[in-house]
PDB file of C-alpha atoms in Angstrom:
ATOM      1  CA  MET A 295       8.163  19.844   0.438  1.00  0.00           C
ATOM      2  CA  SER A 296       5.969  16.937   1.485  1.00  0.00           C
ATOM      3  CA  THR A 297       7.380  13.933   3.312  1.00  0.00           C
ATOM      4  CA  GLY A 298       6.199  10.444   4.182  1.00  0.00           C
ATOM      5  CA  GLU A 299       3.585   8.631   2.134  1.00  0.00           C
ATOM      6  CA  ASP A 300       2.189  11.883   0.765  1.00  0.00           C
ATOM      7  CA  GLY A 301       5.610  13.059  -0.377  1.00  0.00           C
ATOM      8  CA  THR A 302       6.434   9.776  -2.090  1.00  0.00           C
ATOM      9  CA  GLY A 303       3.073   9.688  -3.831  1.00  0.00           C
ATOM     10  CA  LEU A 304       3.391  13.304  -4.987  1.00  0.00           C
ATOM     11  CA  ALA A 305       6.930  12.710  -6.258  1.00  0.00           C
ATOM     12  CA  PHE A 306       5.833   9.745  -8.391  1.00  0.00           C
ATOM     13  CA  GLU A 307       2.722  11.587  -9.569  1.00  0.00           C
ATOM     14  CA  ASP A 308       4.904  14.489 -10.721  1.00  0.00           C
ATOM     15  CA  ARG A 309       7.308  12.064 -12.422  1.00  0.00           C
ATOM     16  CA  LEU A 310       4.435  10.315 -14.251  1.00  0.00           C
ATOM     17  CA  ASN A 311       3.032  13.653 -15.406  1.00  0.00           C
ATOM     18  CA  ASN A 312       6.400  14.489 -16.975  1.00  0.00           C
ATOM     19  CA  PHE A 313       7.270  10.989 -18.178  1.00  0.00           C
ATOM     20  CA  PRO A 314       4.030   9.072 -18.881  1.00  0.00           C
ATOM     21  CA  ASN A 315       5.923   5.982 -20.129  1.00  0.00           C
ATOM     22  CA  MET A 316       7.722   5.575 -16.804  1.00  0.00           C
ATOM     23  CA  SER A 317       7.706   2.133 -15.218  1.00  0.00           C
ATOM     24  CA  VAL A 318       9.330   0.492 -12.226  1.00  0.00           C
ATOM     25  CA  GLU A 319      10.201  -3.193 -12.318  1.00  0.00           C
ATOM     26  CA  VAL A 320      10.924  -4.860  -8.962  1.00  0.00           C
ATOM     27  CA  TYR A 321      13.458  -7.690  -9.168  1.00  0.00           C
ATOM     28  CA  GLN A 322      14.040  -8.619  -5.557  1.00  0.00           C
ATOM     29  CA  ILE A 323      13.092  -7.575  -2.031  1.00  0.00           C
ATOM     30  CA  ILE A 324      15.250  -8.542   0.943  1.00  0.00           C
ATOM     31  CA  ALA A 325      14.249  -7.854   4.546  1.00  0.00           C
ATOM     32  CA  ILE A 326      16.505  -8.332   7.567  1.00  0.00           C
ATOM     33  CA  ASP A 327      15.598  -6.987  10.997  1.00  0.00           C
ATOM     34  CA  ASN A 328      14.395  -3.386  10.505  1.00  0.00           C
ATOM     35  CA  TYR A 329      15.923  -3.006   7.027  1.00  0.00           C
ATOM     36  CA  VAL A 330      14.474  -3.679   3.581  1.00  0.00           C
ATOM     37  CA  TRP A 331      16.414  -3.584   0.289  1.00  0.00           C
ATOM     38  CA  VAL A 332      14.479  -3.312  -2.954  1.00  0.00           C
ATOM     39  CA  HIS A 333      16.304  -4.001  -6.254  1.00  0.00           C
ATOM     40  CA  VAL A 334      14.489  -2.169  -9.052  1.00  0.00           C
ATOM     41  CA  LYS A 335      14.783  -1.061 -12.665  1.00  0.00           C
ATOM     42  CA  PHE A 336      13.389   2.339 -13.622  1.00  0.00           C
ATOM     43  CA  LYS A 337      12.458   2.855 -17.273  1.00  0.00           C
ATOM     44  CA  ASN A 338      11.708   6.292 -18.721  1.00  0.00           C
ATOM     45  CA  PHE A 339      12.404   7.832 -15.330  1.00  0.00           C
ATOM     46  CA  TYR A 340      14.382  10.681 -16.915  1.00  0.00           C
ATOM     47  CA  SER A 341      13.068  10.720 -20.499  1.00  0.00           C
ATOM     48  CA  ASN A 342      10.238   9.576 -22.746  1.00  0.00           C
ATOM     49  CA  ASN A 343      12.584   7.759 -25.120  1.00  0.00           C
ATOM     50  CA  VAL A 344      10.933   4.506 -26.256  1.00  0.00           C
ATOM     51  CA  ALA A 345      14.408   2.947 -26.592  1.00  0.00           C
ATOM     52  CA  ASP A 346      15.245   3.663 -22.926  1.00  0.00           C
ATOM     53  CA  LEU A 347      16.888   0.550 -21.460  1.00  0.00           C
ATOM     54  CA  GLY A 348      16.340   1.770 -17.921  1.00  0.00           C
ATOM     55  CA  VAL A 349      18.542   2.268 -14.920  1.00  0.00           C
ATOM     56  CA  ALA A 350      18.966  -0.191 -12.059  1.00  0.00           C
ATOM     57  CA  GLY A 351      18.687   0.948  -8.477  1.00  0.00           C
ATOM     58  CA  VAL A 352      18.478  -0.221  -4.905  1.00  0.00           C
ATOM     59  CA  ASP A 353      16.207   1.454  -2.396  1.00  0.00           C
ATOM     60  CA  ILE A 354      17.148   0.853   1.231  1.00  0.00           C
ATOM     61  CA  PHE A 355      14.565   1.454   3.927  1.00  0.00           C
ATOM     62  CA  LYS A 356      14.789   1.351   7.710  1.00  0.00           C
ATOM     63  CA  PHE A 357      11.582   0.774   9.666  1.00  0.00           C
ATOM     64  CA  ASN A 358      10.785   1.524  13.286  1.00  0.00           C
ATOM     65  CA  GLU A 359       8.924  -0.773  15.674  1.00  0.00           C
ATOM     66  CA  GLU A 360       5.584   0.642  14.441  1.00  0.00           C
ATOM     67  CA  GLY A 361       6.343  -0.375  10.858  1.00  0.00           C
ATOM     68  CA  LYS A 362       6.928   3.175   9.652  1.00  0.00           C
ATOM     69  CA  ILE A 363       9.878   4.140   7.448  1.00  0.00           C
ATOM     70  CA  THR A 364      12.433   6.171   9.372  1.00  0.00           C
ATOM     71  CA  ASP A 365      15.226   6.266   6.763  1.00  0.00           C
ATOM     72  CA  HIS A 366      15.409   5.922   2.993  1.00  0.00           C
TER      73      HIS A 366
END
């Protein structure tokens, strides 16, 4: 299993191969200290249904002093 940037990229590439209509809509990004919250809506993340209304989510990231993600 890949981690870091490579792992994230491979995970989304795999998802797009299986669900070519997938999209991610970013609504808001909030950053405080070393934390970043990203409010998103994923469409066709689990299916290729054209009527998919999507699912809302929040990604929470913690960054170290070098600007690298340490937690997700």
